[in-house]
Coordinates of C-alpha atoms in Angstrom, one line a residue:
M1 CA -0.4 -24.7 16.6
Y2 CA -1.0 -20.9 16.7
L3 CA -0.1 -18.0 14.5
S4 CA 3.3 -16.6 15.4
E5 CA 3.9 -13.3 17.1
S6 CA 5.6 -11.7 14.0
I7 CA 2.7 -12.6 11.8
L8 CA 0.2 -11.0 14.3
K9 CA 2.3 -7.9 14.8
R10 CA 2.5 -7.3 11.0
S11 CA -1.3 -7.9 10.7
F12 CA -1.9 -5.4 13.6
S13 CA 0.2 -2.8 11.9
A14 CA -1.4 -3.4 8.4
I15 CA -4.9 -2.9 9.8
S16 CA -3.9 0.6 11.0
H17 CA -3.8 1.6 7.3
I18 CA -7.6 1.8 7.2
G19 CA -7.2 5.5 8.1
P20 CA -4.6 8.3 8.5
D21 CA -2.5 8.9 11.6
A22 CA -3.9 12.4 12.1
G23 CA -7.5 13.1 13.1
K24 CA -10.2 10.5 14.0
T25 CA -10.8 8.8 10.6
R26 CA -9.0 5.6 11.6
L27 CA -10.7 5.5 15.0
E28 CA -14.1 5.9 13.5
R29 CA -13.5 3.2 10.8
I30 CA -12.2 0.6 13.2
S31 CA -15.2 1.3 15.5
A32 CA -17.6 0.7 12.6
V33 CA -15.8 -2.4 11.3
S34 CA -15.6 -4.0 14.8
R35 CA -19.3 -3.4 15.3
F36 CA -20.2 -4.8 11.9
F37 CA -18.2 -8.0 12.4
A38 CA -19.5 -8.4 16.0
C39 CA -23.0 -8.2 14.7
A40 CA -22.3 -10.7 11.9
N41 CA -20.8 -13.1 14.5
I42 CA -23.9 -13.1 16.7
L43 CA -26.2 -13.6 13.7
Q44 CA -24.1 -16.6 12.6
K45 CA -24.0 -18.1 16.2
K46 CA -27.7 -17.7 16.9
L47 CA -28.9 -18.2 13.3
K48 CA -30.8 -14.9 13.4
N49 CA -31.3 -12.0 11.1
T50 CA -31.2 -9.3 13.8
V51 CA -29.5 -8.4 17.1
N52 CA -31.5 -6.8 19.8
L53 CA -29.3 -4.1 21.4
A54 CA -31.9 -2.6 23.8
P55 CA -30.8 -2.4 27.5
N56 CA -31.1 -5.6 29.5
E57 CA -31.2 -7.8 26.4
Q58 CA -28.9 -10.8 26.3
D59 CA -27.9 -9.8 22.7
R60 CA -26.5 -6.6 24.0
D61 CA -24.1 -8.3 26.4
D62 CA -23.2 -10.8 23.7
F63 CA -22.5 -8.0 21.3
I64 CA -20.0 -6.3 23.7
T65 CA -18.2 -9.7 24.1
A66 CA -18.1 -10.1 20.3
V67 CA -16.6 -6.6 19.9
G68 CA -13.9 -7.7 22.3
D69 CA -13.2 -10.7 20.0
M70 CA -12.6 -8.2 17.2
I71 CA -10.4 -5.7 18.9
G72 CA -9.5 -7.1 22.4
I73 CA -5.8 -7.6 23.3
G74 CA -4.8 -9.6 26.3
D75 CA -7.1 -10.1 29.2
G76 CA -9.7 -8.0 30.9
W77 CA -11.1 -4.9 29.1
L78 CA -7.8 -4.2 27.3
Y79 CA -8.4 -3.4 23.6
T80 CA -7.0 -1.4 20.6
P81 CA -9.4 1.4 19.4
D82 CA -7.4 2.1 16.3
F83 CA -4.7 -0.6 15.8
K84 CA -2.1 2.0 16.9
H85 CA -2.8 2.3 20.6
R86 CA -4.2 0.3 23.5
E87 CA -6.5 1.4 26.3
V88 CA -8.8 -0.1 29.0
K89 CA -12.5 0.5 29.1
K90 CA -15.2 -1.6 30.5
D91 CA -17.2 -2.7 27.4
Y92 CA -14.3 -2.1 25.0
G93 CA -15.6 1.4 24.4
V94 CA -18.9 0.1 22.9
G95 CA -21.1 2.1 25.2
N96 CA -19.3 5.3 24.3
N97 CA -21.2 6.8 21.3
F98 CA -22.5 3.6 19.7
L99 CA -24.9 2.1 22.3
T100 CA -25.6 5.3 24.2
T101 CA -26.0 7.5 21.1
Q102 CA -26.4 5.6 17.8
V103 CA -28.5 2.8 19.1
S104 CA -30.6 5.0 21.4
R105 CA -31.2 7.4 18.5
S106 CA -32.9 4.6 16.6
K107 CA -35.8 4.3 19.0
G108 CA -38.9 4.5 16.9
R109 CA -37.0 5.1 13.6
S110 CA -34.4 3.7 11.3
V111 CA -30.8 4.8 11.5
E112 CA -27.8 3.9 9.3
Y113 CA -24.4 3.4 11.0
P114 CA -21.9 4.8 10.5
N115 CA -22.7 8.1 8.7
R116 CA -19.2 8.2 7.1
P117 CA -17.7 7.0 4.9
A118 CA -20.7 4.6 4.3
P119 CA -23.1 2.6 6.4
L120 CA -22.4 -1.0 7.5
L121 CA -25.3 -1.6 9.9
Q122 CA -29.0 -0.8 9.9
L123 CA -30.5 0.2 13.3
N124 CA -34.2 0.1 13.7
N125 CA -35.8 0.7 17.1
Q126 CA -32.5 -0.5 18.8
I127 CA -32.4 -3.7 16.7
A128 CA -29.3 -4.1 14.5
S129 CA -29.0 -5.9 11.2
L130 CA -26.4 -5.9 8.4
H131 CA -26.9 -3.1 6.0
P132 CA -27.9 -4.4 2.5
E133 CA -25.0 -2.6 0.9
S134 CA -22.5 -3.4 3.7
A135 CA -20.2 -5.6 1.6
N136 CA -20.0 -3.1 -1.3
N137 CA -19.6 -0.1 1.2
L138 CA -16.8 -1.9 3.0
R139 CA -14.9 -2.7 -0.2
E140 CA -15.4 0.7 -1.8
K141 CA -15.3 3.2 1.0
F142 CA -13.2 1.7 3.8
N143 CA -9.8 1.1 2.1
W144 CA -10.8 -2.5 2.7
D145 CA -8.8 -4.4 0.1
S146 CA -5.5 -3.2 1.6
I147 CA -6.3 -4.6 5.1
A148 CA -8.9 -7.4 4.6
A149 CA -6.5 -10.3 4.7
A150 CA -4.6 -8.8 7.7
F151 CA -7.9 -8.5 9.6
G152 CA -8.8 -12.1 8.7
V153 CA -5.5 -13.2 10.1
W154 CA -5.8 -11.0 13.2
L155 CA -9.2 -12.6 14.1
C156 CA -7.5 -16.0 14.5
R157 CA -4.9 -14.6 17.0
S158 CA -6.0 -16.9 19.8
D159 CA -7.3 -19.9 17.8
D160 CA -5.7 -23.3 17.7
L161 CA -5.1 -24.0 14.0
G162 CA -4.6 -27.7 14.5
Q163 CA -1.7 -29.7 13.0
V164 CA -0.8 -27.3 10.3
E165 CA 2.7 -27.3 8.7
D166 CA 2.8 -25.3 5.5
R167 CA 1.3 -22.1 4.2
T168 CA -1.4 -23.9 2.4
S169 CA -2.8 -25.6 5.5
I170 CA -2.4 -22.5 7.6
V171 CA -4.5 -20.4 5.1
A172 CA -7.1 -23.2 4.9
A173 CA -7.4 -23.3 8.7
I174 CA -7.8 -19.5 8.9
N175 CA -10.5 -19.3 6.3
A176 CA -12.3 -22.2 7.9
L177 CA -12.3 -20.6 11.3
N178 CA -13.6 -17.3 9.9
S179 CA -16.3 -19.0 7.9
G180 CA -17.5 -20.6 11.1
R181 CA -17.5 -17.3 12.8
F182 CA -19.4 -15.3 10.2
G183 CA -20.8 -17.5 7.6
V184 CA -19.7 -17.7 4.0
S185 CA -20.8 -14.4 2.6
V186 CA -19.2 -12.2 5.4
S187 CA -16.1 -14.4 5.7
D188 CA -15.5 -13.8 2.0
L189 CA -14.7 -10.2 3.0
I190 CA -11.7 -11.3 5.0
K191 CA -10.6 -14.3 2.9
V192 CA -6.9 -14.9 3.1
T193 CA -4.7 -16.3 0.3
E194 CA -1.3 -17.8 0.4
Q195 CA 0.2 -14.7 -1.1
D196 CA -1.5 -12.5 1.6
L197 CA 0.1 -14.6 4.3
A198 CA 3.5 -14.5 2.5
L199 CA 3.3 -10.7 2.6
L200 CA 2.6 -10.7 6.3
Q201 CA 5.4 -13.1 7.1
E202 CA 8.6 -11.4 8.2
A203 CA 11.8 -12.7 6.6
N204 CA 13.4 -15.6 8.5
K205 CA 10.5 -15.6 11.1
P206 CA 8.1 -18.5 11.7
Q207 CA 4.5 -18.5 10.6
I208 CA 3.3 -20.6 13.5
Q209 CA 4.3 -21.4 17.1
S210 CA 3.3 -23.9 19.7
T211 CA 1.7 -21.4 22.2
V212 CA -0.8 -18.7 21.9
V213 CA 0.6 -15.2 21.5
N214 CA 0.1 -12.7 24.3
T215 CA -1.0 -9.5 22.5
E216 CA -1.4 -7.3 25.6
N217 CA 1.6 -5.2 24.6
F218 CA 0.5 -4.6 21.0
G219 CA 0.0 -0.8 20.4
A220 CA 1.2 2.2 22.4
V221 CA -0.4 4.0 25.3
Q222 CA -2.2 7.1 24.1
D223 CA -1.2 10.5 25.4
A224 CA -3.7 13.3 26.0
A225 CA -3.3 15.0 22.6
E226 CA -4.1 11.7 20.8
V227 CA -7.1 11.1 22.9
Q228 CA -8.4 14.6 22.0
G229 CA -8.0 13.8 18.3
R230 CA -4.7 15.6 17.8
K231 CA -6.3 18.8 16.7
D232 CA -3.3 20.8 17.6
G233 CA -1.6 19.8 14.3
P234 CA 0.4 16.8 13.0
S235 CA 2.8 14.9 15.2
Q236 CA 6.5 14.8 14.4
A237 CA 6.0 11.6 12.4
D238 CA 3.3 13.3 10.4
I239 CA 5.2 16.5 9.5
G240 CA 5.2 17.0 5.7
V241 CA 8.4 16.3 3.7
N242 CA 9.5 16.0 0.1
Y243 CA 10.9 12.4 -0.2
L244 CA 12.5 11.0 -3.3
F245 CA 13.1 7.2 -3.8
Y246 CA 15.5 6.3 -6.6
G247 CA 17.4 3.4 -8.0
A248 CA 17.4 0.7 -10.6
P249 CA 14.1 -0.6 -12.2
A250 CA 12.1 -3.0 -10.0
T251 CA 13.8 -2.3 -6.7
G252 CA 10.4 -1.7 -4.9
K253 CA 10.3 2.1 -5.1
S254 CA 6.5 2.2 -5.6
H255 CA 5.9 -0.5 -3.1
K256 CA 7.8 1.3 -0.4
V257 CA 5.9 4.5 -1.2
N258 CA 2.6 2.7 -1.0
L259 CA 3.5 1.3 2.5
L260 CA 4.5 4.8 3.7
A261 CA 1.5 6.6 2.2
G262 CA -1.3 4.2 3.0
T263 CA -4.4 4.8 0.8
V264 CA -6.3 7.5 2.8
N265 CA -6.0 11.1 1.6
V266 CA -3.6 10.0 -1.2
I267 CA -3.5 11.5 -4.7
R268 CA -1.2 9.9 -7.2
T269 CA 0.1 11.1 -10.6
V270 CA 2.6 9.8 -13.1
F271 CA 4.9 12.1 -15.0
H272 CA 5.6 11.5 -18.7
P273 CA 7.5 13.4 -21.4
D274 CA 4.4 15.5 -22.3
T275 CA 3.5 16.5 -18.7
Q276 CA 3.4 20.3 -18.3
N277 CA 2.8 22.7 -15.5
S278 CA -0.8 23.1 -16.6
D279 CA -1.4 19.4 -16.1
F280 CA 0.2 19.3 -12.7
F281 CA -1.1 22.5 -11.2
G282 CA -4.1 23.1 -13.3
S283 CA -5.3 25.6 -16.0
L284 CA -8.2 27.3 -17.5
K285 CA -10.4 25.0 -19.5
P286 CA -13.7 25.4 -21.4
R287 CA -16.9 23.8 -20.0
M288 CA -20.5 24.0 -21.0
N289 CA -23.0 26.0 -18.9
G290 CA -26.3 25.2 -20.7
D291 CA -25.7 26.2 -24.3
K292 CA -22.9 28.6 -23.4
I293 CA -19.1 27.9 -23.3
E294 CA -17.5 29.2 -20.1
Y295 CA -13.9 29.0 -18.9
G296 CA -13.0 27.9 -15.4
F297 CA -10.0 26.6 -13.4
A298 CA -9.5 22.8 -13.8
A299 CA -7.3 21.7 -11.0
G300 CA -4.4 19.3 -11.5
P301 CA -3.2 16.7 -8.9
F302 CA -1.0 19.1 -7.0
S303 CA -3.8 21.6 -6.5
E304 CA -6.2 18.8 -5.6
A305 CA -3.9 17.5 -2.9
L306 CA -3.0 21.0 -1.7
K307 CA -6.6 22.1 -1.3
A308 CA -7.6 18.9 0.5
S309 CA -4.7 19.3 3.0
L310 CA -5.7 22.9 3.7
L311 CA -9.3 22.0 4.2
M312 CA -8.4 19.2 6.6
P313 CA -5.4 20.4 8.6
E314 CA -5.8 17.8 11.3
E315 CA -5.3 14.9 8.8
R316 CA -2.2 13.7 6.9
H317 CA -2.3 14.0 3.1
V318 CA 0.0 12.6 0.5
L319 CA 0.8 13.4 -3.1
I320 CA 2.7 10.7 -4.9
I321 CA 4.6 11.4 -8.1
E322 CA 5.7 8.3 -10.0
E323 CA 8.5 8.5 -12.6
L324 CA 9.5 12.1 -11.6
N325 CA 12.3 12.4 -14.2
R326 CA 10.3 11.2 -17.2
A327 CA 9.2 14.8 -17.5
P328 CA 11.3 18.0 -17.1
A329 CA 10.4 18.1 -13.4
A330 CA 11.6 21.7 -12.7
A331 CA 9.6 23.0 -15.6
V332 CA 6.5 21.0 -14.6
F333 CA 6.7 22.4 -11.0
G334 CA 7.3 25.9 -12.3
E335 CA 6.8 28.5 -9.5
I336 CA 5.7 25.7 -7.2
F337 CA 9.4 24.9 -7.1
Q338 CA 9.7 27.7 -4.5
L339 CA 7.3 26.0 -2.1
L340 CA 9.5 22.9 -1.7
D341 CA 11.6 24.7 0.8
R342 CA 10.1 23.7 4.1
V343 CA 10.4 24.7 7.8
P344 CA 11.8 21.6 9.5
E345 CA 9.9 22.0 12.7
T346 CA 6.4 22.3 11.0
G347 CA 6.8 20.9 7.5
A348 CA 5.1 24.0 6.0
S349 CA 6.6 26.0 3.1
F350 CA 9.2 28.6 4.1
Y351 CA 8.0 30.8 1.3
S352 CA 4.6 31.4 -0.3
I353 CA 3.8 32.5 -3.9
A354 CA 1.0 34.4 -5.6
F355 CA -1.8 32.6 -7.3
P356 CA -1.0 32.3 -11.0
S357 CA -4.5 33.5 -12.0
P358 CA -7.6 35.0 -10.5
E359 CA -9.5 31.8 -11.4
S360 CA -7.1 29.6 -9.5
E361 CA -7.4 31.9 -6.5
A362 CA -11.2 31.7 -6.7
W363 CA -11.1 27.9 -6.9
F364 CA -8.9 27.6 -3.8
N365 CA -11.0 30.1 -1.8
D366 CA -14.5 28.9 -2.9
Q367 CA -15.4 27.5 0.6
D368 CA -15.9 29.4 3.8
D369 CA -13.5 27.2 5.7
L370 CA -10.6 28.1 3.4
K371 CA -9.4 31.7 2.7
I372 CA -5.7 32.0 1.8
P373 CA -4.1 35.1 0.2
E374 CA -1.2 33.1 -1.3
L375 CA -0.2 29.6 -2.1
Y376 CA 1.9 27.6 0.3
I377 CA 2.3 23.9 1.2
P378 CA 0.9 23.2 4.7
G379 CA 2.8 20.9 7.2
N380 CA 0.3 18.1 6.8
L381 CA 1.1 17.5 3.1
T382 CA 3.9 15.1 2.2
I383 CA 5.1 14.6 -1.3
Y384 CA 6.6 11.2 -2.3
A385 CA 8.3 10.8 -5.6
T386 CA 10.0 7.8 -7.4
M387 CA 12.4 7.7 -10.3
N388 CA 14.8 5.4 -12.1
S389 CA 18.1 7.1 -12.0
A390 CA 19.1 5.9 -15.5
D391 CA 16.7 4.7 -18.1
Q392 CA 15.8 5.4 -21.7
G393 CA 13.9 8.7 -22.2
V394 CA 14.5 10.3 -18.8
F395 CA 15.3 13.9 -18.0
P396 CA 18.1 14.9 -15.7
L397 CA 17.2 16.7 -12.5
D398 CA 19.1 19.9 -11.8
T399 CA 20.9 20.3 -8.5
A400 CA 18.7 23.2 -7.2
F401 CA 15.6 21.1 -7.7
R402 CA 17.0 17.8 -6.4
R403 CA 18.5 19.3 -3.2
R404 CA 15.0 20.2 -2.0
W405 CA 14.2 16.5 -1.6
T406 CA 15.2 14.0 1.1
Q407 CA 16.6 11.2 -1.0
E408 CA 16.8 7.5 -0.5
Y409 CA 18.5 5.0 -2.8
L410 CA 16.9 1.6 -2.9
P411 CA 19.5 -1.2 -3.6
L412 CA 19.0 -4.0 -6.1
Y413 CA 18.3 -6.7 -3.6
G414 CA 15.7 -6.2 -0.9
D415 CA 14.9 -8.3 2.2
N416 CA 11.9 -10.1 0.8
P417 CA 12.4 -11.1 -2.9
P418 CA 9.6 -12.9 -4.8
T419 CA 9.8 -16.6 -4.1
G420 CA 9.9 -19.0 -6.9
D421 CA 12.1 -20.8 -9.4
V422 CA 13.3 -20.1 -12.9
E423 CA 13.7 -23.1 -15.3
I424 CA 16.8 -23.0 -17.5
R425 CA 18.1 -25.4 -20.1
G426 CA 21.5 -26.5 -18.9
L427 CA 24.6 -27.3 -20.9
K428 CA 23.2 -30.7 -21.9
G429 CA 19.8 -29.3 -22.7
I430 CA 18.3 -30.8 -19.5
P431 CA 15.8 -28.5 -17.6
R432 CA 17.1 -27.3 -14.3
Q433 CA 15.5 -25.2 -11.6
I434 CA 17.2 -22.3 -9.9
S435 CA 15.7 -19.9 -7.4
W436 CA 14.8 -16.5 -8.8
D437 CA 17.0 -14.8 -6.2
K438 CA 20.1 -16.8 -7.2
F439 CA 19.3 -16.4 -10.9
V440 CA 19.0 -12.6 -10.9
R441 CA 22.1 -12.2 -8.7
A442 CA 24.1 -14.4 -11.1
L443 CA 22.8 -12.5 -14.1
N444 CA 23.6 -9.1 -12.7
D445 CA 27.1 -10.2 -11.7
F446 CA 27.6 -11.5 -15.2
L447 CA 26.4 -8.3 -16.7
I448 CA 28.8 -6.3 -14.5
D449 CA 31.8 -8.5 -15.2
E450 CA 31.3 -9.0 -19.0
F451 CA 29.7 -5.7 -20.0
D452 CA 30.6 -3.3 -17.2
A453 CA 26.9 -2.6 -16.8
A454 CA 26.0 0.3 -14.5
E455 CA 24.2 -0.7 -11.3
D456 CA 21.1 1.3 -12.2
R457 CA 20.8 -0.7 -15.5
L458 CA 20.6 -4.0 -13.8
L459 CA 17.6 -6.1 -12.7
G460 CA 16.0 -5.5 -9.4
H461 CA 14.4 -8.2 -7.3
W462 CA 10.9 -7.1 -8.3
F463 CA 11.5 -7.2 -12.1
V464 CA 9.1 -10.2 -12.0
R465 CA 6.2 -11.1 -9.8
P466 CA 5.7 -14.4 -8.0
H467 CA 3.1 -15.6 -10.5
E468 CA 5.6 -15.2 -13.4
L469 CA 8.0 -17.7 -11.8
G470 CA 7.9 -21.5 -11.8
K471 CA 8.6 -21.9 -15.5
G472 CA 11.1 -20.6 -18.1
V473 CA 12.8 -17.2 -18.0
P474 CA 10.1 -14.6 -18.2
E475 CA 10.0 -13.1 -21.7
K476 CA 10.1 -9.5 -20.4
I477 CA 13.6 -10.2 -19.0
L478 CA 14.8 -11.6 -22.3
L479 CA 13.4 -8.6 -24.2
Y480 CA 14.9 -6.1 -21.7
L481 CA 18.3 -7.7 -22.0
W482 CA 18.2 -8.0 -25.8
D483 CA 16.5 -4.8 -26.8
D484 CA 17.6 -2.4 -24.1
L485 CA 20.6 -3.3 -22.0
L486 CA 22.6 -5.1 -24.7
R487 CA 21.4 -3.1 -27.7
H488 CA 24.9 -1.9 -28.5
E489 CA 26.9 -4.9 -27.0
D490 CA 27.9 -8.3 -28.2
R491 CA 24.7 -10.1 -27.2
F492 CA 26.2 -13.5 -27.8
I493 CA 28.4 -13.2 -24.7
L494 CA 25.2 -13.9 -22.8
F495 CA 23.0 -15.6 -25.4
N496 CA 23.6 -18.8 -27.4
K497 CA 24.3 -18.0 -31.0
T498 CA 22.5 -21.1 -32.2
A499 CA 19.3 -19.8 -30.6
G500 CA 19.1 -17.1 -33.3
R501 CA 20.4 -13.7 -34.4
T502 CA 17.2 -11.8 -33.9
Y503 CA 14.9 -11.5 -30.9
G504 CA 12.2 -13.2 -32.7
Q505 CA 14.4 -16.2 -33.3
L506 CA 15.5 -16.2 -29.6
H507 CA 11.9 -16.1 -28.5
Q508 CA 11.0 -19.0 -30.7
A509 CA 14.0 -21.0 -29.4
H510 CA 13.0 -20.3 -25.8
T511 CA 9.4 -21.3 -26.5
E512 CA 10.6 -24.6 -28.0
G513 CA 12.8 -25.4 -25.0
A514 CA 16.1 -24.9 -26.7
I515 CA 19.3 -23.7 -25.0
I516 CA 19.2 -19.9 -25.1
F517 CA 22.1 -18.8 -22.9
S518 CA 25.8 -19.0 -23.7
E519 CA 28.0 -21.8 -22.4
R520 CA 29.9 -19.2 -20.3
F521 CA 26.8 -18.1 -18.5
L522 CA 25.3 -21.6 -18.2
S523 CA 28.5 -22.8 -16.5
I524 CA 27.9 -20.2 -13.8
L525 CA 24.3 -21.2 -13.3
N526 CA 25.1 -24.9 -13.3
D527 CA 27.7 -24.4 -10.6
L528 CA 25.2 -22.5 -8.6
V529 CA 22.6 -25.3 -8.9
D530 CA 25.1 -28.0 -8.1
N531 CA 26.5 -26.2 -5.1
S532 CA 23.2 -25.1 -3.6
G533 CA 21.0 -28.1 -4.1
D534 CA 18.4 -26.0 -6.1

């Protein structure tokens, strides 16, 4: 059996998050990673500590073949240089820059590769070995945790996994194959868990199939601008926007933002009731210079993101604001409010504003590459924000502020809910299992019917995580229902009176396995279990 096409396509897409769409960062990182794992593969196969990459050496030919095993797609010399595009080059592009420049440069001396963001290989007189800090550098500098599992899955794209049937056996087969390729220490860098595979699996699509997947159509053909590094500015997909995701708690707002933003060139902040403009933009703060106290501009997250995007105009940058309405957002933005009006064609601010202080102007213009007379948002900076539309302790957003954002409402139930069961005590006190999806839908319907609960006060699919399922009702659900949603309602329409009249008593009853829900609600759950076979 082989990995399915849907699993491999999602892995291919996930690996692209190693770097941004604009510029060459992703291309450089994929090159470095493919060379690192190719070297590790040869070392494991030949039980050696070094790989001789000098011309006419067999190791050099084997190395090119191993790089193809990392990034090749289809037959021949077809490969993906960045897990976004595909192209054809004899030697999978290894000769370009790496063999002809980096390896050649190591004649008679030692060279670390790559220079940025951190080295993975040591080149000494055209002989390659794994850099002693390669594992740490990969994890800390390459955005590795977000793509490691996807890369581990991708490497098994052509492998026969054997007679696997369930997720456990598939994961075991993948990890065993990669351990054989690279040895234990390197394969640990791409270890796959069952949860990793679940995240890569598309809803209602198989994990395995009986034939090997043809990957030759993965990725798009590059155009001339992309080949040149897209230095003429961001593409249409990269044009900066202000995008607001809102909805009930636990509907996956932050998760969606993470998927859109990636983790390269991203700055994140969280608003709270005490957040002020000086926190968000920056302010004068004292600092020690020897034995003297001086005042200088201390940048906030907005200024940090803005300056980075101005200094690197060819790369995409993202500022994420979580819980936008837990602070008075218009006041926190202050004059920056004016910059949120953008030119649709470029994504840049329609207006600019003066620097609020000479110190902030000096901070923005302290490098030769950046001299701006006024503040503006460039077209390569996107701002994502999330908020719960109704919750305790939130501030309303005024219309003038809110209309400057593209807005997307996330519904209660997404396509990929956490999988797992909730154990309930039925009408006769007998434990029964019901899937989390069915339980939360039944609970929300009951809250609407009996309490006329507003949609944005209900429970989203991601109110719990998979590891919290498989036992009784998670306590944070009980607390939310008791202490928040039903604070001013008759709680015993939902809960069993005999379980207790305080939350402490309810918690104790739940811990001891007593019946905690009302007969009315349990009847609904029992019918669901009986009719669905859960």
